PDB file of C-alpha atoms in Angstrom:
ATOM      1  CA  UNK A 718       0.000   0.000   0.000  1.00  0.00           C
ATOM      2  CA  UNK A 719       2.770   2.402   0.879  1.00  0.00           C
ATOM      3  CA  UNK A 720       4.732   1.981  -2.601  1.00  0.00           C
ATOM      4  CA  UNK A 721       1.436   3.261  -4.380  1.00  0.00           C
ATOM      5  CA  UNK A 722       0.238   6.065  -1.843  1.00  0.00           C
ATOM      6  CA  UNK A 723      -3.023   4.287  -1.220  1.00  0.00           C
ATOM      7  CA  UNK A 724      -5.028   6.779  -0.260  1.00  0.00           C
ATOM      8  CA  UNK A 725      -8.310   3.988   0.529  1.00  0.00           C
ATOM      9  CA  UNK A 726      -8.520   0.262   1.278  1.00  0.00           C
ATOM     10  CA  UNK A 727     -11.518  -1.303   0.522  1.00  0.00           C
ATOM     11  CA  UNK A 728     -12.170  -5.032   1.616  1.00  0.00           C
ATOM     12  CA  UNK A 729     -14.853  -6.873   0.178  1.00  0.00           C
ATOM     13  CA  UNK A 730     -15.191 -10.629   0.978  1.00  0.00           C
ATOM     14  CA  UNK A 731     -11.542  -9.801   2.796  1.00  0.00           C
ATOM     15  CA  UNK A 732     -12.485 -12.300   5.934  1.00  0.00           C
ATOM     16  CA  UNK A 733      -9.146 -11.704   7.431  1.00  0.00           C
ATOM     17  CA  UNK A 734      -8.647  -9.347  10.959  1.00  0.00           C
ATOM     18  CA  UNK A 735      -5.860  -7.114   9.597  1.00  0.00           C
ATOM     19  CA  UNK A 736      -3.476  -6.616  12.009  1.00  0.00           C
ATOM     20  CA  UNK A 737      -2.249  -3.639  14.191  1.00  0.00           C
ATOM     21  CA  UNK A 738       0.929  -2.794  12.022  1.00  0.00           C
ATOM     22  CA  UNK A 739      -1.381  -2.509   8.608  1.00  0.00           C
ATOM     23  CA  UNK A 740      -4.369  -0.410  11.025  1.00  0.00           C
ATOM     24  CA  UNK A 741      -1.303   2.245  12.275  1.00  0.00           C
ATOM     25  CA  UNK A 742      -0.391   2.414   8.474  1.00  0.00           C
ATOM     26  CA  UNK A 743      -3.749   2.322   7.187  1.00  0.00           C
ATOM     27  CA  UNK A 744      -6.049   2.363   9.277  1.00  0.00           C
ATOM     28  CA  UNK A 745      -7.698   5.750   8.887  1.00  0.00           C
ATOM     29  CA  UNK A 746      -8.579   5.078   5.310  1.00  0.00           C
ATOM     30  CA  UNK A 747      -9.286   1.944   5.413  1.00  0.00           C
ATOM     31  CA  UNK A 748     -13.268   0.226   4.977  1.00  0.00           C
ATOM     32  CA  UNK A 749     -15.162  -2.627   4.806  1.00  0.00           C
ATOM     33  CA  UNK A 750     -18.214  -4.215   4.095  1.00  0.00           C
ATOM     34  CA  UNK A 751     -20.919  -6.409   6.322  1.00  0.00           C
ATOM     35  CA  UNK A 752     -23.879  -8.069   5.381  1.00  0.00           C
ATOM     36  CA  UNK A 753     -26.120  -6.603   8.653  1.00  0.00           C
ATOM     37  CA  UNK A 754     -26.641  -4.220   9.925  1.00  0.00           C
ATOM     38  CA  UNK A 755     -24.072  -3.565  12.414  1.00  0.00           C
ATOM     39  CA  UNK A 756     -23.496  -3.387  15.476  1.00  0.00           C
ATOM     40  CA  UNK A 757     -26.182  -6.618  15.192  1.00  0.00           C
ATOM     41  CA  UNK A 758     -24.674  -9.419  13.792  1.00  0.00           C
ATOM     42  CA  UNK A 759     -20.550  -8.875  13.586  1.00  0.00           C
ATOM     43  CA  UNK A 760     -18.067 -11.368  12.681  1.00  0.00           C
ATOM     44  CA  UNK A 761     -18.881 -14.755  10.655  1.00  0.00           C
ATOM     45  CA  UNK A 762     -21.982 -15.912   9.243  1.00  0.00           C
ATOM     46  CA  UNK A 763     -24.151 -12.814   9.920  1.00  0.00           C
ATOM     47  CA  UNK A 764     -26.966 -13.676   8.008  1.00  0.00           C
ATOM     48  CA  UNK A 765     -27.316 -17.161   9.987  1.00  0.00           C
ATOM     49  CA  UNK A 766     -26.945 -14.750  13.379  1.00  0.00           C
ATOM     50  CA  UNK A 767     -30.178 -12.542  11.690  1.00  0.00           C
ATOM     51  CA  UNK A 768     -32.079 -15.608  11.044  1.00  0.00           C
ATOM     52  CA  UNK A 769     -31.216 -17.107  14.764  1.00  0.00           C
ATOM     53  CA  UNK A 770     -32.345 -13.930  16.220  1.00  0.00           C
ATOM     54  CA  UNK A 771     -35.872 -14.026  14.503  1.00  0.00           C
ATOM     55  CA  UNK A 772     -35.280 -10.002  13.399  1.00  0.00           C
ATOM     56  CA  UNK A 773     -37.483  -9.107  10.239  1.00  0.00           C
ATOM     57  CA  UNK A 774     -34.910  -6.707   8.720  1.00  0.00           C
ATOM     58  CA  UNK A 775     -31.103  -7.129   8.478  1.00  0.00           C
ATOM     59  CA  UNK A 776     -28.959  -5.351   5.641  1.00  0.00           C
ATOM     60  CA  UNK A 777     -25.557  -4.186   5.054  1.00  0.00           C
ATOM     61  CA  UNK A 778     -22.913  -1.295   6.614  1.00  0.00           C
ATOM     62  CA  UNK A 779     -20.578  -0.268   5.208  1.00  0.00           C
ATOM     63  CA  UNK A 780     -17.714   0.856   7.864  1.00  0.00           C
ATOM     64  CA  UNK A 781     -14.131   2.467   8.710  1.00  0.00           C
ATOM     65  CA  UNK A 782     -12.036  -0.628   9.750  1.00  0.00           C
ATOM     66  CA  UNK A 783     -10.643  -0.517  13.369  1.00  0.00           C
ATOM     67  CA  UNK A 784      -9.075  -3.044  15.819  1.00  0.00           C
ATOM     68  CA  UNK A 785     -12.065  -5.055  16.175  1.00  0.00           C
ATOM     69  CA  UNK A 786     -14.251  -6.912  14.558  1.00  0.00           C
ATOM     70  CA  UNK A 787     -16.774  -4.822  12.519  1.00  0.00           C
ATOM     71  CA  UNK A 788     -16.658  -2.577  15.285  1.00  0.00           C
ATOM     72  CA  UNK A 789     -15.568   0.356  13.357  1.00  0.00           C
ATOM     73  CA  UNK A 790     -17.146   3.830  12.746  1.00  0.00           C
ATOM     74  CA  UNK A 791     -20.681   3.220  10.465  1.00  0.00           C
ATOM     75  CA  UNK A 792     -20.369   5.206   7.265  1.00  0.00           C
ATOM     76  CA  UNK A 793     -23.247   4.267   5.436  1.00  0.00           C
ATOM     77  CA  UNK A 794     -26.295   1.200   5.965  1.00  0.00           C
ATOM     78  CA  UNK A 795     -29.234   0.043   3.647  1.00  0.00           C
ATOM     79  CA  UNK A 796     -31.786  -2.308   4.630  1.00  0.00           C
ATOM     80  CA  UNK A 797     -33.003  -5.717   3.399  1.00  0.00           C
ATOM     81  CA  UNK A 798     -36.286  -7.501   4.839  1.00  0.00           C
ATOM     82  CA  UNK A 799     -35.682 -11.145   6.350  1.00  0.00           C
ATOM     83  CA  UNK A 800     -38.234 -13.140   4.974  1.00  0.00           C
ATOM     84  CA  UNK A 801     -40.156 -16.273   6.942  1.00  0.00           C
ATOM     85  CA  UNK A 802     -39.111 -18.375   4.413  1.00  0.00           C
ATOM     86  CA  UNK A 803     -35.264 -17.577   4.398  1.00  0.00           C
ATOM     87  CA  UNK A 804     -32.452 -19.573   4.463  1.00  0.00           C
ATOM     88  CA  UNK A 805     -28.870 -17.882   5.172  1.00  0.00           C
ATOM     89  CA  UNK A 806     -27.855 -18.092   1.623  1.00  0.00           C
ATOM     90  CA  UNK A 807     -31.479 -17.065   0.427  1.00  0.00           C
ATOM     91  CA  UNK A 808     -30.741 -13.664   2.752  1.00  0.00           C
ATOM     92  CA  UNK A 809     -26.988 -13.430   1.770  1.00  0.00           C
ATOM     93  CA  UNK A 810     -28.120 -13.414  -2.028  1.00  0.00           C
ATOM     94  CA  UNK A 811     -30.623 -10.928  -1.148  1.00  0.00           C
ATOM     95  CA  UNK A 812     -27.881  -8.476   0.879  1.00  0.00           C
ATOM     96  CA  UNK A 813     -25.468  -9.078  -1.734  1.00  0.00           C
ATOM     97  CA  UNK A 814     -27.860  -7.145  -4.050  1.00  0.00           C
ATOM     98  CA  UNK A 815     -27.884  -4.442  -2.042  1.00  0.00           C
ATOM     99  CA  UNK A 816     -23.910  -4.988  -0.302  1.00  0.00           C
ATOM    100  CA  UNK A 817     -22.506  -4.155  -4.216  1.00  0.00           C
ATOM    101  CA  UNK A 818     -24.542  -0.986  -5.117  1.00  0.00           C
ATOM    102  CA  UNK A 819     -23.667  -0.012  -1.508  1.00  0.00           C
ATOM    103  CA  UNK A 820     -20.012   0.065  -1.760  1.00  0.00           C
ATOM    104  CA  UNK A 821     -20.038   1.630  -4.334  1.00  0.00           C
ATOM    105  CA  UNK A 822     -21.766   4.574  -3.535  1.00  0.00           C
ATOM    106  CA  UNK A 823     -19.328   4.889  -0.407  1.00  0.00           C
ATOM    107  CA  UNK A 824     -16.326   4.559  -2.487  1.00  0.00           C
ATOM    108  CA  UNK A 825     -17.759   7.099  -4.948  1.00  0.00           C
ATOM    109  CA  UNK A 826     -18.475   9.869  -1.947  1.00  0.00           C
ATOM    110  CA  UNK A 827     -15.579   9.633  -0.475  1.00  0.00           C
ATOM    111  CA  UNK A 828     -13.740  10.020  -3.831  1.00  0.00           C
ATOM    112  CA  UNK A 829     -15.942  13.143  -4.316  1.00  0.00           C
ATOM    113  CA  UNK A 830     -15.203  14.519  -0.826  1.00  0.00           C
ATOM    114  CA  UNK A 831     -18.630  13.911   0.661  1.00  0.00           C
ATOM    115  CA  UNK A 832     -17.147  11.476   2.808  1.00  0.00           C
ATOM    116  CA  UNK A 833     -14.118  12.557   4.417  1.00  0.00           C
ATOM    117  CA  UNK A 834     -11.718  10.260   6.116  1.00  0.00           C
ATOM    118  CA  UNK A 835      -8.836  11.375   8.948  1.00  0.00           C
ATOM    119  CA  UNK A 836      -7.449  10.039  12.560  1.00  0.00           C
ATOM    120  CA  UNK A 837      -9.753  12.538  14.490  1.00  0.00           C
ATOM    121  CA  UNK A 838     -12.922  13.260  12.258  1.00  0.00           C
ATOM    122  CA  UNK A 839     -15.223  11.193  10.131  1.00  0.00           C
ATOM    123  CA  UNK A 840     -17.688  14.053   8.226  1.00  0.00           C
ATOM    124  CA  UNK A 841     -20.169  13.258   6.111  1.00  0.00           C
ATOM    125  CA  UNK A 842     -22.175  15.247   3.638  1.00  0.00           C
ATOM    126  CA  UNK A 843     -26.052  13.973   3.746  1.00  0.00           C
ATOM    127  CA  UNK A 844     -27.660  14.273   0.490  1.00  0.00           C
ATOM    128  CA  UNK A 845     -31.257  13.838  -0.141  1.00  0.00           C
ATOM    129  CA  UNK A 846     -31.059  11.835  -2.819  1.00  0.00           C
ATOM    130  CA  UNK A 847     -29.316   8.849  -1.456  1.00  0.00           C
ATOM    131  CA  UNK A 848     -32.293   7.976   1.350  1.00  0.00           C
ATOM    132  CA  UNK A 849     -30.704   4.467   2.339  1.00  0.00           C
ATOM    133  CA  UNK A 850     -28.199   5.847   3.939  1.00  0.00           C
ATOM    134  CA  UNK A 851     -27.929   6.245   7.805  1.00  0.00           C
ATOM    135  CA  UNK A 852     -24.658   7.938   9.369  1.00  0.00           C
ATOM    136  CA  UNK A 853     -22.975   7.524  12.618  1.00  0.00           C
ATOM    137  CA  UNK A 854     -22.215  10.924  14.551  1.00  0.00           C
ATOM    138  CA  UNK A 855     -18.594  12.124  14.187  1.00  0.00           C
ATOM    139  CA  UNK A 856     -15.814  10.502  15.845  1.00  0.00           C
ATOM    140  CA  UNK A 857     -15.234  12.133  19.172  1.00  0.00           C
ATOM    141  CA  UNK A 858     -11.118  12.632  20.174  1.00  0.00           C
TER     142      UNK A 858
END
């Protein structure tokens, strides 16, 4: 990451807990994906932990990574219904759907400067045209 300037990290489908030499480095820009809406459901097999838990509506956040596990600051969250008939892989195709557009739209913001990333701030431009998204408060020091 260093010998191209990174200046994001994005995992998708990463499923490894970086650890706290790459979070010093890179920490502060980089994100992640979930399939729920956290803090519900973190860590492995999410949509299982939905189903288990008898909610009717899970989703997908998207989030700054920290030291834990899916723990970090939320920067954006859209919602998917959990159907009586579900399986996990019946909801995880149905997040997915909504986990890709999602990311996108993330990426893109921050790349415009509507979402800005740094050690002691996370601020975030609300639009009104982009109603799935829900955003944390700013980071306090």
């Amino acid at each position: 990451m260093a010998a191209y300037d990174a200046q994001l990290v994005v995992l998708a489908g990463f499923m490894r807990i970086l650890d706290n030499q790459f979070l010093c480095r890179h920490g502060n820009y980089t994100i992640n994906i979930h399939p729920s809406l956290l803090p519900c459901f973190p860590g492995l097999h999410a949509q299982q932990q939905a189903i288990d838990a008898g909610v009717r509506i899970s989703g997908a956040t998207v989030h700054l990574v920290d030291q834990g596990v899916d723990t970090g600051p939320i920067l954006a969250q859209a919602a998917v219904p959990v159907m009586l008939e579900d399986s996990a892989q019946t909801l995880h195709e149905r997040i997915q759907k909504t986990e890709h557009p999602l990311l996108c739209s993330v990426v893109r913001r921050i790349a415009s400067g509507e979402i800005t990333l740094n050690p002691v701030t996370l601020s975030v431009k609300k639009t009104t045209t982009e109603s799935t998204f829900l955003f944390s408060p700013p980071l306090q020091e």
